[in-house]
Coordinates of C-alpha atoms in Angstrom, one line a residue:
Chain A
M26 CA 15.3 -25.3 -22.9
S27 CA 15.0 -22.5 -25.5
H28 CA 11.9 -20.9 -24.0
H29 CA 13.9 -19.8 -21.0
R30 CA 16.3 -17.8 -23.1
L31 CA 16.3 -14.1 -22.8
E32 CA 17.8 -12.2 -25.6
A33 CA 18.4 -8.5 -26.3
R34 CA 19.1 -7.4 -29.8
D35 CA 20.6 -4.0 -30.6
L36 CA 18.6 -2.3 -27.7
S37 CA 18.7 1.5 -27.6
F38 CA 16.6 3.7 -25.4
S39 CA 16.4 7.5 -24.8
Y40 CA 14.4 9.2 -22.1
P41 CA 12.0 11.9 -23.2
D42 CA 14.5 14.6 -21.9
G43 CA 16.9 13.3 -24.6
H44 CA 19.2 11.4 -22.3
E45 CA 20.4 8.3 -24.1
A46 CA 20.4 5.7 -21.4
I47 CA 21.0 2.5 -23.4
K48 CA 23.1 2.4 -26.5
N49 CA 23.0 -0.6 -28.8
I50 CA 23.1 -3.4 -26.3
S51 CA 23.0 -7.0 -27.3
F52 CA 23.3 -10.2 -25.3
C53 CA 21.8 -13.6 -24.8
I54 CA 21.1 -15.2 -21.4
H55 CA 20.5 -19.0 -21.4
H56 CA 18.4 -21.3 -19.2
G57 CA 19.7 -21.6 -15.7
E58 CA 22.4 -18.9 -16.0
S59 CA 23.0 -16.4 -13.2
V60 CA 24.1 -13.1 -14.5
G61 CA 25.2 -10.1 -12.5
I62 CA 24.7 -6.6 -14.1
I63 CA 27.1 -4.1 -12.6
G64 CA 28.0 -0.6 -13.3
A65 CA 28.3 2.9 -11.7
N66 CA 25.3 5.0 -10.7
G67 CA 23.5 6.1 -13.9
A68 CA 25.2 3.6 -16.1
G69 CA 21.8 2.3 -17.2
K70 CA 21.3 -0.8 -15.2
S71 CA 17.8 -0.1 -14.0
T72 CA 16.8 1.2 -17.4
L73 CA 18.0 -2.1 -18.9
L74 CA 16.0 -4.1 -16.4
M75 CA 12.9 -2.1 -17.2
L76 CA 13.4 -2.7 -20.9
L77 CA 13.8 -6.5 -20.3
T78 CA 10.5 -6.6 -18.4
G79 CA 8.6 -4.5 -20.9
L80 CA 8.0 -1.7 -18.4
L81 CA 9.8 0.5 -21.0
F82 CA 9.9 -0.2 -24.7
P83 CA 13.1 0.3 -26.6
G84 CA 13.6 3.1 -29.1
S85 CA 15.1 0.6 -31.4
G86 CA 16.1 -3.1 -31.2
E87 CA 14.1 -5.8 -29.5
V88 CA 13.9 -8.1 -26.5
L89 CA 13.1 -11.8 -26.9
V90 CA 11.9 -14.1 -24.2
G91 CA 12.2 -17.6 -25.6
D92 CA 11.1 -16.9 -29.2
V93 CA 8.5 -14.3 -28.3
R94 CA 9.2 -10.7 -28.9
V95 CA 8.3 -8.4 -26.0
T96 CA 5.5 -6.2 -27.3
K97 CA 2.4 -4.7 -25.8
K98 CA 0.4 -7.7 -27.1
T99 CA 2.7 -10.4 -25.6
L100 CA 3.2 -8.6 -22.3
P101 CA 0.7 -10.5 -20.1
M102 CA 2.4 -13.8 -21.1
I103 CA 5.9 -12.4 -20.8
R104 CA 5.3 -11.0 -17.4
Q105 CA 4.2 -14.3 -16.1
R106 CA 7.6 -15.7 -17.0
L107 CA 9.7 -12.8 -15.9
G108 CA 9.6 -12.0 -12.2
M109 CA 10.9 -8.6 -11.4
V110 CA 11.9 -7.7 -7.8
F111 CA 12.1 -3.9 -7.4
Q112 CA 14.8 -2.1 -5.5
D113 CA 12.6 -0.6 -2.9
P114 CA 10.3 -3.3 -1.3
D115 CA 7.9 -0.5 -0.3
D116 CA 7.1 0.0 -4.0
Q117 CA 6.2 -3.6 -4.4
L118 CA 4.2 -4.2 -1.2
F119 CA 1.0 -2.2 -1.4
M120 CA -1.7 -4.6 -0.2
T121 CA -2.9 -4.8 3.4
T122 CA -1.4 -8.1 4.3
V123 CA 1.7 -10.1 3.2
Y124 CA -0.6 -12.9 2.1
D125 CA -2.6 -10.6 -0.2
D126 CA 0.5 -9.1 -1.6
V127 CA 2.0 -12.5 -2.5
A128 CA -1.4 -13.5 -3.9
F129 CA -1.8 -10.3 -6.0
G130 CA 0.1 -11.7 -9.0
P131 CA -1.6 -15.2 -9.2
R132 CA -5.0 -13.6 -8.7
N133 CA -4.4 -11.2 -11.6
Y134 CA -3.9 -14.3 -13.7
G135 CA -7.3 -15.6 -12.7
L136 CA -6.2 -18.7 -10.8
D137 CA -8.8 -20.2 -8.5
E138 CA -8.4 -19.4 -4.9
K139 CA -7.2 -22.9 -3.8
E140 CA -4.3 -22.8 -6.2
V141 CA -3.5 -19.2 -5.2
G142 CA -3.4 -20.3 -1.6
E143 CA -1.0 -23.2 -2.4
R144 CA 1.3 -20.9 -4.4
V145 CA 1.3 -18.2 -1.8
M146 CA 2.3 -20.7 1.0
K147 CA 4.9 -22.3 -1.2
A148 CA 6.4 -18.9 -2.0
L149 CA 6.4 -17.9 1.6
D150 CA 8.0 -21.2 2.6
M151 CA 10.7 -20.7 0.0
V152 CA 11.8 -17.3 1.5
G153 CA 11.2 -18.6 5.0
I154 CA 8.5 -16.3 6.2
P155 CA 5.2 -18.3 6.4
H156 CA 4.7 -17.0 9.9
L157 CA 4.4 -13.4 8.6
K158 CA 1.5 -14.1 6.2
D159 CA -1.1 -12.1 8.2
R160 CA 1.1 -9.2 9.0
A161 CA 0.9 -5.8 7.4
P162 CA 3.8 -5.2 5.1
Y163 CA 4.5 -1.7 6.3
K164 CA 5.3 -3.1 9.8
L165 CA 7.9 -5.6 8.7
S166 CA 11.7 -5.0 9.1
G167 CA 13.9 -4.3 6.1
G168 CA 15.0 -8.0 5.7
E169 CA 11.5 -9.3 6.1
K170 CA 10.2 -6.8 3.6
R171 CA 12.8 -7.9 1.1
A172 CA 11.9 -11.6 1.6
A173 CA 8.2 -10.7 1.2
S174 CA 8.9 -8.8 -2.0
I175 CA 10.8 -11.8 -3.4
A176 CA 7.9 -14.0 -2.5
T177 CA 5.4 -11.8 -4.4
V178 CA 7.4 -12.7 -7.5
L179 CA 8.0 -16.4 -6.7
S180 CA 4.3 -17.0 -6.4
M181 CA 3.9 -16.3 -10.1
Q182 CA 6.3 -19.2 -10.7
P183 CA 8.5 -17.3 -13.2
D184 CA 11.2 -18.9 -15.3
I185 CA 13.4 -15.9 -15.0
L186 CA 14.1 -13.8 -11.9
I187 CA 15.2 -10.2 -12.4
M188 CA 16.3 -8.3 -9.3
D189 CA 17.3 -4.7 -8.8
E190 CA 19.7 -4.3 -5.9
P191 CA 18.4 -7.2 -3.8
T192 CA 20.7 -6.6 -0.9
A193 CA 20.5 -2.8 -0.7
G194 CA 19.8 -1.4 2.8
L195 CA 20.0 -4.7 4.6
D196 CA 22.0 -5.5 7.7
P197 CA 24.8 -8.1 7.3
K198 CA 22.7 -11.0 8.6
S199 CA 19.7 -10.2 6.5
R200 CA 22.0 -9.7 3.5
R201 CA 23.5 -13.1 4.1
K202 CA 20.0 -14.7 4.2
V203 CA 19.1 -13.1 0.9
I204 CA 22.4 -14.3 -0.7
E205 CA 21.7 -17.9 0.5
L206 CA 18.2 -17.6 -0.8
L207 CA 19.4 -16.4 -4.2
K208 CA 21.9 -19.2 -4.4
S209 CA 19.2 -21.8 -3.6
F210 CA 17.0 -20.7 -6.6
E211 CA 17.4 -22.7 -9.8
H212 CA 15.7 -20.0 -11.9
T213 CA 17.6 -18.1 -14.5
K214 CA 18.7 -15.1 -12.5
I215 CA 19.6 -11.5 -13.5
I216 CA 20.8 -9.4 -10.7
A217 CA 21.7 -5.8 -11.0
S218 CA 23.7 -4.5 -8.0
H219 CA 26.5 -2.5 -6.6
D220 CA 27.2 -5.2 -4.0
L221 CA 30.0 -6.9 -6.0
D222 CA 30.7 -9.4 -3.3
M223 CA 27.1 -10.6 -3.5
V224 CA 27.4 -10.8 -7.3
L225 CA 30.6 -12.7 -7.0
E226 CA 28.8 -15.3 -4.7
T227 CA 25.6 -15.6 -6.6
C228 CA 26.5 -15.1 -10.3
K229 CA 28.6 -17.1 -12.7
R230 CA 28.5 -14.5 -15.4
V231 CA 28.8 -10.7 -15.2
M232 CA 28.0 -7.9 -17.5
V233 CA 29.6 -4.6 -16.9
I234 CA 27.7 -1.6 -18.1
R235 CA 29.3 1.8 -18.8
D236 CA 27.5 4.8 -20.2
G237 CA 24.6 2.6 -21.6
Q238 CA 26.9 0.1 -23.3
V239 CA 28.2 -3.3 -22.4
A240 CA 31.9 -2.7 -21.4
A241 CA 32.6 -6.3 -20.7
D242 CA 30.6 -9.6 -20.6
G243 CA 32.1 -12.8 -19.2
E244 CA 33.0 -15.1 -16.3
A245 CA 32.3 -13.4 -13.0
L246 CA 35.5 -14.4 -11.2
K247 CA 37.6 -13.1 -14.2
L248 CA 35.9 -9.8 -14.6
L249 CA 35.5 -9.1 -10.9
T250 CA 39.2 -9.5 -10.3
D251 CA 40.1 -7.2 -13.1
A252 CA 40.9 -4.0 -11.2
K253 CA 41.7 -2.0 -14.3
L254 CA 38.4 -2.8 -16.0
L255 CA 36.4 -2.2 -12.8
D256 CA 38.2 1.1 -12.2
S257 CA 37.4 2.3 -15.7
C258 CA 33.8 1.6 -15.1
G259 CA 33.5 3.6 -11.9
L260 CA 33.7 0.4 -9.7
E261 CA 36.4 -1.2 -7.6
L262 CA 37.4 -4.7 -6.6
P263 CA 34.9 -6.6 -4.4
L264 CA 36.0 -6.4 -0.8
S265 CA 36.5 -10.2 -0.6
V266 CA 39.1 -9.8 -3.4
Q267 CA 40.9 -6.8 -1.9
G268 CA 43.7 -7.7 0.5
C269 CA 43.0 -8.2 4.2
P270 CA 43.7 -4.8 5.9
V271 CA 45.9 -6.4 8.5
C272 CA 47.9 -8.8 6.4
S273 CA 48.4 -6.4 3.4
N274 CA 49.9 -3.9 5.8
H275 CA 52.3 -6.4 7.0
I276 CA 53.2 -7.5 3.5
G277 CA 53.3 -4.0 2.2
Chain B
M18 CA 3.0 9.6 18.5
L19 CA 5.4 7.0 17.3
K20 CA 4.0 3.6 18.2
S21 CA 7.1 1.5 18.9
T22 CA 10.8 1.1 18.5
Q23 CA 10.1 -1.0 15.4
D24 CA 8.6 2.1 13.8
I25 CA 11.7 4.1 14.6
H26 CA 13.8 1.4 13.0
R27 CA 11.7 1.6 10.0
I28 CA 12.0 5.3 9.7
D29 CA 15.8 4.9 10.0
I30 CA 15.9 2.6 7.1
N31 CA 13.7 4.9 5.0
N32 CA 15.6 8.0 5.7
R33 CA 19.2 7.1 5.5
E34 CA 19.8 9.7 2.9
T35 CA 17.8 12.5 4.5
Q36 CA 19.4 11.8 7.9
G37 CA 22.8 11.8 6.4
A38 CA 22.2 15.4 5.4
A39 CA 21.8 16.5 9.0
L40 CA 25.2 17.9 9.8
Q41 CA 25.0 19.1 13.3
P42 CA 21.7 18.2 14.8
C43 CA 21.2 19.5 18.3
P44 CA 20.1 16.4 20.4
K45 CA 17.6 18.3 22.5
N46 CA 15.8 20.0 19.6
L47 CA 16.2 16.9 17.4
N48 CA 14.3 14.9 19.9
R49 CA 11.5 17.4 20.2
D50 CA 11.3 18.0 16.5
L51 CA 11.1 14.3 15.8
I52 CA 8.3 13.9 18.3
L53 CA 6.4 16.8 16.8
L54 CA 6.8 15.3 13.3
M55 CA 5.6 11.9 14.4
A56 CA 2.6 13.5 15.9
S57 CA 1.7 15.1 12.5
A58 CA 2.4 13.4 9.3
G59 CA 3.6 10.0 10.5
D60 CA 0.6 9.6 12.8
S61 CA -2.0 10.3 10.1
F62 CA -0.3 7.7 8.0
Y63 CA -0.7 5.0 10.6
N64 CA -4.2 6.3 11.3
I65 CA -5.4 5.7 7.8
L66 CA -4.1 2.1 7.8
H67 CA -5.6 1.5 11.2
L68 CA -9.1 1.2 9.8
D69 CA -7.8 -1.4 7.3
E70 CA -6.4 -3.4 10.2
L71 CA -9.7 -3.4 12.0
A72 CA -11.3 -4.7 8.9
R73 CA -9.2 -7.8 9.1
M74 CA -10.8 -9.0 12.3
D75 CA -13.0 -12.0 12.1
T76 CA -16.5 -11.5 13.7
S77 CA -20.0 -12.2 12.6
I78 CA -20.3 -8.7 11.2
H79 CA -16.9 -8.9 9.4
R80 CA -18.1 -12.1 7.7
V81 CA -21.2 -10.6 6.2
H82 CA -21.0 -10.1 2.5
P83 CA -19.6 -6.6 1.6
L84 CA -22.4 -5.9 -0.7
A85 CA -25.0 -6.5 2.0
K86 CA -23.1 -4.2 4.3
L87 CA -22.8 -1.5 1.7
L88 CA -26.5 -1.7 0.9
V89 CA -27.5 -1.6 4.5
T90 CA -25.3 1.4 5.1
V91 CA -26.9 3.2 2.1
A92 CA -30.4 2.4 3.4
F93 CA -29.4 3.7 6.8
L94 CA -28.0 7.0 5.3
V95 CA -31.2 7.5 3.3
A96 CA -33.5 6.7 6.2
V97 CA -31.6 9.0 8.6
S98 CA -31.3 11.9 6.3
S99 CA -35.0 11.7 5.2
F100 CA -36.2 12.8 8.7
G101 CA -37.7 16.3 9.0
R102 CA -35.7 19.0 10.7
Y103 CA -37.8 19.1 13.9
D104 CA -38.1 15.3 14.2
I105 CA -35.6 14.3 16.8
S106 CA -37.4 11.5 18.7
G107 CA -37.7 9.4 15.5
L108 CA -34.0 9.6 15.0
L109 CA -33.2 8.2 18.4
T110 CA -34.3 4.7 17.3
F111 CA -31.5 4.7 14.7
F112 CA -28.8 4.7 17.3
F113 CA -29.7 1.0 17.7
Y114 CA -27.9 0.3 14.4
P115 CA -24.4 1.6 15.2
V116 CA -24.6 0.3 18.8
T117 CA -25.4 -3.2 17.5
I118 CA -22.6 -3.1 15.0
F119 CA -20.1 -1.9 17.6
V120 CA -21.1 -4.7 19.9
L121 CA -21.2 -7.5 17.4
S122 CA -18.1 -6.4 15.4
E123 CA -16.0 -5.8 18.5
I124 CA -14.6 -2.6 16.9
P125 CA -13.2 -0.5 19.7
A126 CA -15.6 2.5 19.9
A127 CA -12.7 4.9 20.6
S128 CA -11.1 4.3 17.2
I129 CA -14.3 5.3 15.4
L130 CA -15.4 8.1 17.8
K131 CA -11.9 9.7 17.5
R132 CA -12.4 10.0 13.7
L133 CA -16.0 11.3 14.3
L134 CA -14.5 14.0 16.5
L135 CA -12.2 15.0 13.6
I136 CA -15.2 15.6 11.4
S137 CA -17.4 17.2 14.1
P138 CA -16.3 20.8 13.5
L139 CA -17.8 20.5 10.0
I140 CA -21.1 19.2 11.4
V141 CA -21.2 21.9 14.1
G142 CA -20.4 24.5 11.5
M143 CA -23.4 23.5 9.4
G144 CA -25.9 24.1 12.2
I145 CA -24.4 26.5 14.7
L146 CA -26.1 29.6 13.2
N147 CA -29.6 27.9 13.2
P148 CA -30.5 29.2 16.7
L149 CA -29.7 32.7 15.5
F150 CA -31.6 32.7 12.2
E151 CA -34.8 30.8 13.1
R152 CA -37.4 33.2 14.5
Q153 CA -40.0 30.7 15.8
T154 CA -39.7 29.9 19.5
F155 CA -40.7 27.2 21.9
I156 CA -40.8 27.0 25.7
L157 CA -38.7 24.5 27.6
G158 CA -38.9 24.5 31.4
G159 CA -40.0 28.1 31.4
V160 CA -37.2 29.3 29.1
V161 CA -38.1 30.7 25.6
L162 CA -35.8 29.1 23.0
S163 CA -35.4 29.5 19.3
T164 CA -36.5 26.4 17.3
G165 CA -33.1 26.7 15.7
W166 CA -31.8 24.7 18.7
I167 CA -33.9 21.8 17.7
T168 CA -32.8 21.9 14.1
F169 CA -29.2 22.2 15.3
L170 CA -29.6 19.2 17.5
S171 CA -31.1 17.3 14.6
I172 CA -28.1 18.1 12.4
L173 CA -25.7 17.0 15.1
I174 CA -27.5 13.7 15.6
K175 CA -27.9 13.1 11.8
G176 CA -24.2 13.9 11.3
A177 CA -23.0 11.7 14.1
L178 CA -25.2 8.8 12.9
T179 CA -24.2 9.0 9.2
V180 CA -20.5 9.5 9.7
T181 CA -20.4 6.7 12.3
A182 CA -22.2 4.3 9.9
A183 CA -19.8 5.1 7.1
L184 CA -16.7 4.6 9.3
L185 CA -18.2 1.4 10.6
L186 CA -18.7 0.2 7.1
V187 CA -15.0 0.8 6.2
A188 CA -13.8 -0.6 9.5
T189 CA -15.8 -3.9 9.2
T190 CA -15.3 -4.4 5.5
G191 CA -12.0 -2.9 4.4
M192 CA -11.4 -0.8 1.3
D193 CA -10.6 -3.8 -1.0
R194 CA -13.8 -5.6 -0.3
L195 CA -15.8 -2.4 -0.4
A196 CA -14.4 -1.8 -3.9
R197 CA -15.5 -5.3 -4.9
A198 CA -19.0 -4.6 -3.7
L199 CA -19.1 -1.3 -5.7
R200 CA -18.1 -3.3 -8.8
M201 CA -20.8 -5.8 -8.1
L202 CA -23.3 -2.9 -8.0
G203 CA -22.1 -2.0 -11.5
V204 CA -20.1 1.0 -10.6
P205 CA -17.7 1.5 -13.6
R206 CA -14.2 0.1 -13.1
I207 CA -12.5 3.4 -13.6
F208 CA -14.3 5.0 -10.6
V209 CA -13.6 2.1 -8.3
L210 CA -10.0 2.0 -9.3
Q211 CA -9.7 5.7 -8.8
L212 CA -11.1 5.3 -5.3
L213 CA -8.7 2.4 -4.4
L214 CA -5.6 4.0 -5.8
T215 CA -6.4 7.3 -4.1
Y216 CA -6.8 5.4 -0.9
R217 CA -3.5 3.6 -1.4
Y218 CA -1.6 6.7 -2.5
I219 CA -2.8 8.8 0.4
S220 CA -0.5 6.8 2.6
V221 CA 2.3 7.1 0.1
L222 CA 1.9 10.8 0.1
T223 CA 1.8 11.3 3.8
E224 CA 4.8 9.1 4.2
E225 CA 6.6 11.3 1.7
V226 CA 5.6 14.4 3.6
A227 CA 6.8 12.8 6.9
R228 CA 10.2 12.1 5.4
M229 CA 10.6 15.6 4.0
Q230 CA 9.5 17.2 7.2
R231 CA 12.0 15.1 9.1
A232 CA 14.8 16.1 6.7
Y233 CA 13.8 19.7 7.0
A234 CA 13.5 19.7 10.8
L235 CA 16.9 18.1 11.2
R236 CA 18.5 20.9 9.4
A237 CA 16.3 23.6 10.9
P238 CA 16.4 23.0 14.6
G239 CA 14.5 25.6 16.6
Q240 CA 11.9 26.2 13.9
R241 CA 8.3 25.2 14.3
G242 CA 6.9 23.8 11.1
V243 CA 8.1 24.7 7.7
H244 CA 9.1 28.3 7.0
T245 CA 6.9 30.1 4.5
R246 CA 10.0 30.7 2.3
A247 CA 10.4 27.0 1.8
W248 CA 6.7 26.2 1.0
G249 CA 7.1 26.5 -2.7
S250 CA 10.0 24.2 -3.1
F251 CA 8.5 21.9 -0.5
A252 CA 5.3 21.5 -2.3
G253 CA 7.1 21.1 -5.7
Q254 CA 9.4 18.5 -4.3
L255 CA 6.5 16.6 -2.8
I256 CA 4.6 16.5 -6.2
L257 CA 7.7 15.3 -8.0
R258 CA 8.5 12.7 -5.4
S259 CA 5.0 11.4 -5.3
F260 CA 4.9 11.2 -9.1
D261 CA 8.1 9.1 -9.1
R262 CA 6.8 6.9 -6.3
A263 CA 3.4 6.4 -7.8
Q264 CA 5.0 5.4 -11.0
R265 CA 7.2 2.8 -9.4
V266 CA 4.2 1.3 -7.5
W267 CA 2.3 1.3 -10.7
Q268 CA 5.1 -0.5 -12.5
A269 CA 5.3 -3.1 -9.7
M270 CA 1.6 -3.7 -10.1
R271 CA 1.8 -4.0 -13.9
A272 CA 4.9 -6.3 -13.6
R273 CA 2.6 -8.7 -11.7
G274 CA 0.0 -8.8 -14.4
F275 CA -2.4 -6.1 -13.1
T276 CA -4.8 -5.1 -15.8
G277 CA -7.2 -2.9 -14.0
D278 CA -9.4 -5.3 -12.1
Y279 CA -8.7 -5.6 -8.4
N280 CA -9.1 -9.2 -7.4
I281 CA -9.1 -10.0 -3.8
G282 CA -9.9 -13.7 -4.3
E283 CA -12.7 -14.3 -1.9
D284 CA -15.9 -16.2 -2.1
T285 CA -18.3 -13.7 -3.5
R286 CA -21.5 -15.7 -3.3
F287 CA -24.4 -14.0 -1.5
K288 CA -25.5 -16.5 1.1
F289 CA -28.8 -16.8 3.0
R290 CA -27.2 -15.2 6.0
D291 CA -26.2 -12.1 4.0
F292 CA -29.7 -11.9 2.6
A293 CA -31.2 -12.1 6.1
Y294 CA -28.8 -9.4 7.4
L295 CA -29.8 -7.1 4.5
S296 CA -33.6 -7.6 4.7
G297 CA -33.5 -7.6 8.5
W298 CA -31.9 -4.2 8.8
I299 CA -34.0 -2.7 5.9
F300 CA -37.2 -3.9 7.6
F301 CA -36.0 -2.3 10.9
F302 CA -35.1 1.0 9.2
A303 CA -38.5 1.0 7.4
V304 CA -40.4 0.4 10.7
A305 CA -38.3 3.0 12.6
R306 CA -38.8 5.5 9.8
I307 CA -42.6 5.0 9.4
F308 CA -43.6 4.5 13.1
D309 CA -42.6 6.6 16.0
V310 CA -41.0 3.8 18.0
P311 CA -39.9 5.9 21.1
G312 CA -43.3 7.5 21.2
F313 CA -44.9 4.0 21.0
I314 CA -42.7 2.6 23.8
G315 CA -43.5 5.7 25.8
S316 CA -47.2 5.3 25.5
I317 CA -47.0 1.6 26.5
M318 CA -45.0 2.7 29.5
T319 CA -47.6 5.2 30.5
W320 CA -50.4 2.7 29.9
L321 CA -48.6 0.2 32.1
A322 CA -48.1 2.8 34.8
K323 CA -51.8 3.6 34.8
H324 CA -53.1 0.1 35.1

């Protein structure tokens, strides 16, 4: 389906202080693809995500969602189709209850309250926290907050999910839950992260960003086992690909 | 004070980076400093949100339309502040309103009275000099007193009544619904939004202060508060951090289609019950303002005693 396509054409972006964060990036993501965006700190991952969602506008180049160009005019329609989960759930949860937070998006689109309710419960069911609906977001644990912030985006029924570090700051069990959750989604997924093991599990395709440019774009398993490439981009092999500390010592 | 271990956990998550900076914290001081810090910034953060939590209760008062409650509160404020400075007995009738709301809304009185105490120095400050400046006198039980004492008492009563009414309005309505009521009254969107975002960002700001204080205290054991030398950079940091945080919250709002109108998605129709609530209270305030109810009851009592 072409309207789920996300395309970047010759994107460039400089911050007001002159720092050139994105340099001439082009790519195309098709319906149902799961793409990991990886790169060292400051490589430009977050900036790229903000350009894709229209939170920033490129200095040159363009972003296309389906056949629609992201501009100020098309933003309301674009944002309904792109769901962005922020790195820090505290930034995303600002209402007084989890329910209100999840309902915030649908209400902004003027849906009637019955449909809003249905969507909220469906989103909460999907992330497995319907029992937390009346709790105050600031009282939840890290994992629960993460689930709630993902639900706030699911309730808008986006075609494309964009996530910035979805597993950051989570304990191993909560991280595992989020990974299983991400795997269960059939949406087109774009996940920016330093958690390369998570990327390896959830994404089929990987884009490596270095100094604001795409250093490599291809099959996840191939790129994430390329130690030389990862090293040159300020990364290292995912832990699951590195040798077992016990066995490798024996062999070595 | 810190409320529970869950809160401690939450702080741990939030402050991984700041706590990592603490190289050699002394356990004893650390503990004390942490407690001190919770008592200051962290506590005020939870305090602010506490009123919002009370607003989520479900009682007959909470269910009244926010606009009706807002208008009743405004009528109450106007009626109370319109009393003359020597008229104390008339004011007493107005205690009926907050008491009724307390009882019906099941709001714990302590949570409101604690906040009233916070504001009380301001109210006392306004009237404390009256007994000195007013030259007229009256005699009470053989003692000659300045009429300033009466006006002081009247200021205290008026202050207590109006502040309590305003706090009760927030505690039974919640900021979101209150903003909705203001919009229905035709208050321009920009002002309502300003009010709401300020309210939201106060908690963001205090949380940021709490984090910075914690990070500071962990590396400055044995110090009480923040040293004056660090004030400048402390305040500067705070502004920059709040800017960043505010911008991220704003982006998160925009990414979910926020265009400026705050929609809380509730039935907004004014029902007969709301109309009855509104007109009932306004009628009561009008009667209490025009007639001297305590005096009237007093005269009935004396008449009954005589016959």
